[in-house]
């Protein structure tokens, strides 16, 4: 008996919790963790009781992920004529990005299921995270990444001795190759895009924000590709709201790159088709499987989804370093380009509080000129 089941994000159909079911057997949509409230298992997270999909009192595979600092960004705030502005330094996670939150949970469940070998595809950060945590868990990892991924990210995946498969062509070619390999070898597909446990793991971000910023910020701004961190925020804050630990949901804003903006376009009711490329590789996801779910979370929280140019991303990457001493990768700097645009467009009032997720470290990507 498990204390959880997996429920379809679109039609609500229930599935047994295992490591193989990643999509609804009825409609094909991604699945989410749902808890059995008579048999719930919780751990302490940032001072709150938090339901988790594994059975132990801490993640079975852990490197102290999470509990990242929140720092004020007064010089950026002044330059934007904005109110209180905070950055949550997600690059201080063990592999340098927020992905470790999701990976620790996903692989902790995998270990409980006796999984020995996993397959993953990634533009870099999730691959590095899965490789590192797999090494620690004694799991063999096969990571498929575009051969065009930043050298530092590919090198990071390799250093943990994951079986690294560099795949030529667009990002989607890595997914296709991973799925073919996984099916051909009957392995577990530990996809950070699809795994219900990965998305569930990212909710610790919301628990920490609730403990670190009081009252919680009016706005949380997140660079979004598949939307795992944004969905984790939605889940975490929803749980805290239901238990009256907080009194309102922060507005969750999804920032995409203009070249790859399926969620921002859908939010605006516009057509969009893939074509151009962006240097914000972490959010270059042309068809995110959880798109509808992300749109519901953005709208449900009163947030917006919008796209920013590569020029503004580079501009804000440099500003963040020069004004606050924080070196983020371009993907992460997109959050600040988004804040700038939202202040201009009136989505954020100049006296409201804002927290940006600074999702990945600058040295992981090509250096700005
Ligand atoms: C640094 C960084 N920020 C943000 C994201 C976006 O995360 P998600 O695809 O879960 O929306 C990624 C994903 O690769 C990333 O690497
Ligand atoms: Zn379904």
Short mmCIF file of C-alpha atoms and ligand atoms in Angstrom, two decimals:
data_model
loop_
_atom_site.label_atom_id
_atom_site.label_comp_id
_atom_site.label_asym_id
_atom_site.label_seq_id
_atom_site.Cartn_x
_atom_site.Cartn_y
_atom_site.Cartn_z
CA UNK A 1 0.00 0.00 0.00
CA UNK A 2 1.24 3.44 -0.82
CA UNK A 3 0.23 6.65 0.91
CA UNK A 4 -0.03 8.36 -2.46
CA UNK A 5 -1.52 7.88 -5.89
CA UNK A 6 -0.86 9.66 -9.18
CA UNK A 7 -3.73 11.74 -10.52
CA UNK A 8 -4.07 13.06 -14.06
CA UNK A 9 -3.50 16.83 -14.28
CA UNK A 10 -6.23 17.13 -16.93
CA UNK A 11 -8.95 14.48 -16.46
CA UNK A 12 -8.37 13.57 -12.79
CA UNK A 13 -8.05 9.81 -13.39
CA UNK A 14 -6.20 8.04 -10.60
CA UNK A 15 -3.18 5.74 -11.16
CA UNK A 16 -1.07 3.59 -8.87
CA UNK A 17 2.14 5.28 -7.74
CA UNK A 18 5.18 3.70 -9.37
CA UNK A 19 8.24 4.86 -11.32
CA UNK A 20 6.93 3.81 -14.74
CA UNK A 21 3.63 5.66 -15.13
CA UNK A 22 4.37 9.17 -16.33
CA UNK A 23 1.27 9.94 -18.35
CA UNK A 24 -2.45 9.34 -17.89
CA UNK A 25 -3.42 6.01 -19.41
CA UNK A 26 -6.71 7.62 -20.46
CA UNK A 27 -5.84 11.03 -21.93
CA UNK A 28 -2.01 11.11 -22.03
CA UNK A 29 -1.60 14.18 -19.78
CA UNK A 30 1.13 14.36 -17.10
CA UNK A 31 0.37 13.14 -13.57
CA UNK A 32 0.59 14.72 -10.14
CA UNK A 33 1.13 13.27 -6.68
CA UNK A 34 -2.02 13.05 -4.59
CA UNK A 35 -1.95 12.16 -0.91
CA UNK A 36 -4.22 9.80 0.98
CA UNK A 37 -5.27 12.06 3.82
CA UNK A 38 -5.85 9.14 6.18
CA UNK A 39 -2.28 7.94 5.73
CA UNK A 40 -0.27 11.05 4.96
CA UNK A 41 3.50 11.16 5.47
CA UNK A 42 5.01 14.54 6.30
CA UNK A 43 8.50 15.90 6.95
CA UNK A 44 9.48 19.23 8.49
CA UNK A 45 10.28 21.78 5.81
CA UNK A 46 11.25 25.33 6.80
CA UNK A 47 9.33 24.85 10.06
CA UNK A 48 6.13 23.51 8.47
CA UNK A 49 4.79 19.97 8.14
CA UNK A 50 4.99 19.13 4.43
CA UNK A 51 3.49 16.02 2.76
CA UNK A 52 6.07 14.02 0.78
CA UNK A 53 5.82 11.09 -1.66
CA UNK A 54 8.59 9.03 -0.01
CA UNK A 55 8.28 7.16 3.28
CA UNK A 56 11.36 8.22 5.26
CA UNK A 57 11.71 11.28 7.50
CA UNK A 58 14.10 12.96 5.06
CA UNK A 59 14.85 12.41 1.38
CA UNK A 60 16.69 9.08 1.00
CA UNK A 61 19.03 10.77 -1.48
CA UNK A 62 20.04 14.21 -0.30
CA UNK A 63 22.90 16.69 -0.40
CA UNK A 64 21.33 19.41 1.69
CA UNK A 65 19.41 20.90 -1.25
CA UNK A 66 16.99 23.75 -0.59
CA UNK A 67 17.14 26.18 2.30
CA UNK A 68 18.65 28.69 -0.10
CA UNK A 69 19.10 32.28 1.06
CA UNK A 70 16.71 35.10 0.26
CA UNK A 71 18.62 38.36 -0.11
CA UNK A 72 17.31 41.88 -0.63
CA UNK A 73 18.33 43.50 -3.93
CA UNK A 74 18.17 47.20 -3.02
CA UNK A 75 20.37 48.53 -5.81
CA UNK A 76 18.40 46.76 -8.54
CA UNK A 77 15.17 47.90 -6.86
CA UNK A 78 16.38 51.51 -6.83
CA UNK A 79 17.39 51.34 -10.49
CA UNK A 80 13.93 50.01 -11.37
CA UNK A 81 12.11 52.44 -9.04
CA UNK A 82 10.53 49.35 -7.48
CA UNK A 83 9.44 48.41 -3.95
CA UNK A 84 11.02 45.63 -1.88
CA UNK A 85 12.84 43.27 -4.21
CA UNK A 86 14.33 39.93 -3.15
CA UNK A 87 16.30 37.21 -4.87
CA UNK A 88 16.13 33.59 -3.75
CA UNK A 89 19.56 32.20 -4.57
CA UNK A 90 18.68 28.87 -6.10
CA UNK A 91 22.15 28.53 -7.62
CA UNK A 92 23.36 27.72 -4.11
CA UNK A 93 21.87 24.25 -4.44
CA UNK A 94 24.44 21.39 -4.65
CA UNK A 95 24.67 21.28 -8.45
CA UNK A 96 24.13 25.00 -8.96
CA UNK A 97 20.44 25.12 -9.85
CA UNK A 98 16.97 24.72 -8.33
CA UNK A 99 16.63 21.35 -10.09
CA UNK A 100 18.17 19.62 -7.06
CA UNK A 101 14.90 20.10 -5.17
CA UNK A 102 12.99 18.02 -7.72
CA UNK A 103 15.79 15.53 -8.27
CA UNK A 104 16.23 14.75 -4.56
CA UNK A 105 12.54 13.87 -4.25
CA UNK A 106 12.32 11.98 -7.56
CA UNK A 107 15.39 9.84 -6.83
CA UNK A 108 14.39 9.28 -3.20
CA UNK A 109 11.19 7.68 -4.51
CA UNK A 110 13.22 5.79 -7.12
CA UNK A 111 15.46 4.31 -4.41
CA UNK A 112 12.38 3.17 -2.45
CA UNK A 113 11.19 1.43 -5.62
CA UNK A 114 14.58 -0.30 -6.03
CA UNK A 115 15.42 1.46 -9.31
CA UNK A 116 19.04 0.85 -10.42
CA UNK A 117 19.22 2.69 -13.75
CA UNK A 118 17.47 5.80 -15.09
CA UNK A 119 17.22 7.74 -18.34
CA UNK A 120 16.85 11.53 -18.51
CA UNK A 121 17.00 14.23 -21.19
CA UNK A 122 17.93 17.77 -20.43
CA UNK A 123 19.31 21.03 -21.76
CA UNK A 124 21.91 20.80 -19.02
CA UNK A 125 20.92 21.66 -15.47
CA UNK A 126 18.44 18.85 -14.83
CA UNK A 127 20.89 16.43 -16.44
CA UNK A 128 23.68 17.58 -14.13
CA UNK A 129 21.37 17.30 -11.15
CA UNK A 130 20.13 13.81 -12.01
CA UNK A 131 23.72 12.72 -12.71
CA UNK A 132 24.97 13.98 -9.34
CA UNK A 133 22.14 12.55 -7.27
CA UNK A 134 22.30 9.26 -9.19
CA UNK A 135 26.02 9.01 -8.41
CA UNK A 136 25.23 9.53 -4.75
CA UNK A 137 22.43 6.94 -4.83
CA UNK A 138 24.47 4.36 -6.73
CA UNK A 139 22.05 4.56 -9.66
CA UNK A 140 23.34 4.41 -13.22
CA UNK A 141 22.16 7.47 -15.16
CA UNK A 142 21.90 7.90 -18.94
CA UNK A 143 21.60 11.58 -19.79
CA UNK A 144 20.66 12.76 -23.29
CA UNK A 145 21.52 16.41 -23.94
CA UNK A 146 21.84 18.52 -27.10
CA UNK A 147 25.40 18.56 -28.41
CA UNK A 148 24.93 22.35 -28.57
CA UNK A 149 24.44 22.55 -24.77
CA UNK A 150 26.96 24.78 -22.97
CA UNK A 151 30.35 23.08 -22.56
CA UNK A 152 30.26 23.65 -18.79
CA UNK A 153 26.89 21.90 -18.44
CA UNK A 154 27.96 18.91 -20.56
CA UNK A 155 31.19 18.72 -18.58
CA UNK A 156 29.24 18.83 -15.33
CA UNK A 157 27.05 15.91 -16.44
CA UNK A 158 30.17 13.92 -17.40
CA UNK A 159 32.11 14.54 -14.21
CA UNK A 160 29.57 12.52 -12.21
CA UNK A 161 30.26 9.68 -14.68
CA UNK A 162 26.74 9.57 -16.03
CA UNK A 163 26.49 7.90 -19.43
CA UNK A 164 26.34 11.10 -21.46
CA UNK A 165 24.70 11.03 -24.87
CA UNK A 166 25.21 14.30 -26.80
CA UNK A 167 22.48 14.46 -29.45
CA UNK A 168 22.80 16.71 -32.51
CA UNK A 169 19.84 18.85 -33.53
CA UNK A 170 17.17 20.69 -31.56
CA UNK A 171 16.35 20.08 -27.88
CA UNK A 172 13.46 17.78 -28.86
CA UNK A 173 15.89 15.37 -30.57
CA UNK A 174 17.37 14.61 -27.13
CA UNK A 175 13.92 13.76 -25.77
CA UNK A 176 13.20 11.47 -28.73
CA UNK A 177 16.55 9.71 -28.32
CA UNK A 178 16.04 9.31 -24.56
CA UNK A 179 12.56 7.85 -24.99
CA UNK A 180 13.75 5.41 -27.66
CA UNK A 181 16.67 4.29 -25.48
CA UNK A 182 14.49 3.96 -22.40
CA UNK A 183 11.82 1.93 -24.23
CA UNK A 184 14.39 -0.24 -25.99
CA UNK A 185 16.07 -1.11 -22.71
CA UNK A 186 12.97 -1.14 -20.47
CA UNK A 187 14.48 1.45 -18.13
CA UNK A 188 12.90 4.06 -15.88
CA UNK A 189 12.46 7.42 -17.60
CA UNK A 190 13.33 9.88 -14.82
CA UNK A 191 12.12 12.84 -16.83
CA UNK A 192 12.10 16.12 -14.93
CA UNK A 193 9.47 17.34 -17.42
CA UNK A 194 7.07 14.52 -16.72
CA UNK A 195 7.87 12.93 -13.38
CA UNK A 196 5.18 13.74 -10.80
CA UNK A 197 7.80 13.36 -8.07
CA UNK A 198 10.12 15.96 -9.58
CA UNK A 199 7.41 18.65 -9.70
CA UNK A 200 6.33 17.69 -6.20
CA UNK A 201 9.91 18.11 -4.96
CA UNK A 202 10.14 21.72 -6.08
CA UNK A 203 7.38 22.80 -3.67
CA UNK A 204 9.95 23.17 -0.87
CA UNK A 205 10.71 26.53 -2.52
CA UNK A 206 7.27 27.83 -1.48
CA UNK A 207 7.57 26.50 2.07
CA UNK A 208 10.90 28.28 2.46
CA UNK A 209 9.62 31.57 1.03
CA UNK A 210 6.70 31.44 3.48
CA UNK A 211 9.20 31.12 6.33
CA UNK A 212 11.74 33.61 4.97
CA UNK A 213 9.56 36.53 3.82
CA UNK A 214 6.72 37.66 6.05
CA UNK A 215 4.19 38.45 4.79
CA UNK A 216 4.96 36.47 1.60
CA UNK A 217 5.91 38.66 -1.37
CA UNK A 218 3.12 40.08 -3.53
CA UNK A 219 4.82 38.70 -6.64
CA UNK A 220 7.09 35.75 -7.42
CA UNK A 221 8.81 35.85 -10.79
CA UNK A 222 10.12 32.63 -12.31
CA UNK A 223 11.84 31.78 -15.62
CA UNK A 224 9.64 29.07 -17.11
CA UNK A 225 10.37 26.34 -19.63
CA UNK A 226 8.34 23.35 -18.47
CA UNK A 227 7.18 25.19 -15.40
CA UNK A 228 8.29 22.77 -12.68
CA UNK A 229 9.35 25.49 -10.24
CA UNK A 230 6.25 27.54 -10.91
CA UNK A 231 4.04 24.49 -10.38
CA UNK A 232 5.94 23.62 -7.22
CA UNK A 233 5.23 27.14 -5.95
CA UNK A 234 1.55 26.73 -6.78
CA UNK A 235 1.37 23.38 -4.97
CA UNK A 236 3.37 24.52 -1.94
CA UNK A 237 1.51 27.79 -1.43
CA UNK A 238 -1.84 26.03 -2.01
CA UNK A 239 -1.00 23.55 0.76
CA UNK A 240 0.02 26.37 3.10
CA UNK A 241 -3.11 28.37 2.25
CA UNK A 242 -5.36 25.36 2.86
CA UNK A 243 -3.83 25.03 6.33
CA UNK A 244 -4.07 28.81 6.93
CA UNK A 245 -0.30 29.07 7.38
CA UNK A 246 -0.43 31.99 4.92
CA UNK A 247 -3.38 34.21 4.07
CA UNK A 248 -2.95 34.74 0.34
CA UNK A 249 -1.25 33.25 -2.69
CA UNK A 250 1.57 35.36 -4.15
CA UNK A 251 1.04 36.19 -7.83
CA UNK A 252 3.11 33.70 -9.81
CA UNK A 253 4.57 35.10 -13.04
CA UNK A 254 6.06 32.97 -15.82
CA UNK A 255 8.89 34.55 -17.83
CA UNK A 256 9.85 33.08 -21.20
CA UNK A 257 12.23 34.10 -23.99
CA UNK A 258 10.67 35.77 -27.05
CA UNK A 259 12.21 33.11 -29.30
CA UNK A 260 10.55 30.23 -27.40
CA UNK A 261 7.33 31.42 -25.83
CA UNK A 262 4.55 28.79 -26.04
CA UNK A 263 3.19 29.59 -22.58
CA UNK A 264 3.41 33.39 -22.88
CA UNK A 265 1.72 33.20 -26.31
CA UNK A 266 -1.07 30.97 -25.02
CA UNK A 267 -1.56 33.32 -22.08
CA UNK A 268 -2.00 36.22 -24.50
CA UNK A 269 -4.22 34.12 -26.81
CA UNK A 270 -1.65 34.39 -29.61
CA UNK A 271 -0.42 31.82 -32.11
CA UNK A 272 3.21 30.76 -31.76
CA UNK A 273 5.38 28.29 -33.63
CA UNK A 274 9.00 27.28 -33.00
CA UNK A 275 11.77 28.69 -35.17
CA UNK A 276 14.28 31.03 -33.55
CA UNK A 277 16.74 30.17 -30.79
CA UNK A 278 17.55 31.90 -27.49
CA UNK A 279 20.60 32.02 -25.26
CA UNK A 280 18.31 31.27 -22.31
CA UNK A 281 18.70 27.53 -22.94
CA UNK A 282 16.99 26.43 -19.71
CA UNK A 283 13.66 27.88 -20.84
CA UNK A 284 13.89 26.93 -24.51
CA UNK A 285 11.10 24.36 -24.35
CA UNK A 286 8.92 24.44 -27.48
CA UNK A 287 6.09 22.19 -26.32
CA UNK A 288 5.99 21.91 -22.54
CA UNK A 289 3.88 18.89 -21.53
CA UNK A 290 2.47 20.73 -18.51
CA UNK A 291 1.52 23.88 -20.44
CA UNK A 292 -2.18 23.89 -19.49
CA UNK A 293 -1.35 23.25 -15.87
CA UNK A 294 1.15 26.13 -15.83
CA UNK A 295 -1.43 28.46 -17.41
CA UNK A 296 -3.99 27.49 -14.75
CA UNK A 297 -1.48 28.18 -11.96
CA UNK A 298 -0.45 31.54 -13.45
CA UNK A 299 -4.06 32.63 -13.93
CA UNK A 300 -5.25 31.11 -10.65
CA UNK A 301 -2.66 33.13 -8.73
CA UNK A 302 -3.43 36.37 -10.59
CA UNK A 303 -0.07 36.29 -12.37
CA UNK A 304 0.90 36.80 -15.99
CA UNK A 305 3.07 34.97 -18.53
CA UNK A 306 5.22 37.14 -20.75
CA UNK A 307 8.26 36.91 -22.98
CA UNK A 308 11.45 38.99 -22.93
CA UNK A 309 14.15 39.58 -25.56
CA UNK A 310 17.63 38.05 -25.46
CA UNK A 311 19.06 41.60 -25.36
CA UNK A 312 17.17 42.40 -22.18
CA UNK A 313 18.24 39.05 -20.67
CA UNK A 314 21.93 39.84 -21.26
CA UNK A 315 21.41 43.40 -19.99
CA UNK A 316 19.91 42.11 -16.73
CA UNK A 317 22.49 39.36 -16.33
CA UNK A 318 25.18 42.06 -16.31
CA UNK A 319 23.18 44.45 -14.09
CA UNK A 320 22.58 41.75 -11.50
CA UNK A 321 26.31 41.02 -11.33
CA UNK A 322 27.44 44.65 -11.36
CA UNK A 323 24.84 46.04 -8.94
CA UNK A 324 24.35 43.14 -6.53
CA UNK A 325 27.34 40.82 -7.00
CA UNK A 326 25.13 37.98 -8.20
CA UNK A 327 26.24 36.01 -11.25
CA UNK A 328 23.24 34.17 -12.68
CA UNK A 329 23.00 32.26 -15.92
CA UNK A 330 21.08 34.00 -18.75
CA UNK A 331 18.01 31.82 -18.21
CA UNK A 332 17.79 33.09 -14.63
CA UNK A 333 18.40 36.72 -15.58
CA UNK A 334 15.21 36.50 -17.67
CA UNK A 335 13.28 36.94 -14.40
CA UNK A 336 14.69 40.46 -14.04
CA UNK A 337 13.95 41.37 -17.65
CA UNK A 338 10.42 40.19 -16.81
CA UNK A 339 10.20 42.33 -13.66
CA UNK A 340 11.35 45.36 -15.65
CA UNK A 341 8.64 44.70 -18.27
CA UNK A 342 5.93 44.05 -15.67
CA UNK A 343 6.70 47.32 -13.86
CA UNK A 344 6.48 49.14 -17.20
CA UNK A 345 3.21 47.43 -18.12
CA UNK A 346 1.64 47.93 -14.69
CA UNK A 347 1.41 44.22 -13.74
CA UNK A 348 3.58 45.09 -10.74
CA UNK A 349 2.87 48.29 -8.79
CA UNK A 350 5.90 50.27 -7.67
CA UNK A 351 5.13 49.79 -3.96
CA UNK A 352 4.59 46.01 -4.10
CA UNK A 353 7.08 43.37 -2.98
CA UNK A 354 8.68 41.06 -5.51
CA UNK A 355 10.80 37.91 -5.20
CA UNK A 356 12.77 36.55 -8.15
CA UNK A 357 13.92 32.94 -8.31
CA UNK A 358 17.60 33.12 -9.33
CA UNK A 359 17.55 29.61 -10.67
CA UNK A 360 21.06 28.79 -11.96
CA UNK A 361 24.69 29.84 -11.57
CA UNK A 362 26.47 32.02 -14.16
CA UNK A 363 29.50 29.78 -14.71
CA UNK A 364 27.25 27.01 -16.03
CA UNK A 365 26.70 28.83 -19.31
CA UNK A 366 28.69 30.78 -21.91
CA UNK A 367 30.17 33.92 -20.33
CA UNK A 368 28.74 37.31 -21.31
CA UNK A 369 31.10 39.47 -23.40
C1 LIG B 1 18.52 27.86 -14.71
C2 LIG B 1 17.14 27.41 -15.06
N1 LIG B 1 16.11 28.22 -14.76
C3 LIG B 1 14.85 27.89 -15.07
C4 LIG B 1 14.54 26.71 -15.72
C5 LIG B 1 13.12 26.41 -16.06
O1 LIG B 1 12.61 25.35 -15.33
P1 LIG B 1 11.29 24.63 -15.82
O2 LIG B 1 11.62 24.02 -17.15
O3 LIG B 1 10.97 23.63 -14.81
O4 LIG B 1 10.26 25.71 -15.98
C6 LIG B 1 15.58 25.83 -16.06
C7 LIG B 1 15.31 24.55 -16.74
O5 LIG B 1 16.17 23.94 -17.30
C8 LIG B 1 16.91 26.19 -15.72
O6 LIG B 1 17.93 25.41 -16.04
ZN1 LIG B 2 -6.15 11.99 -17.99
#
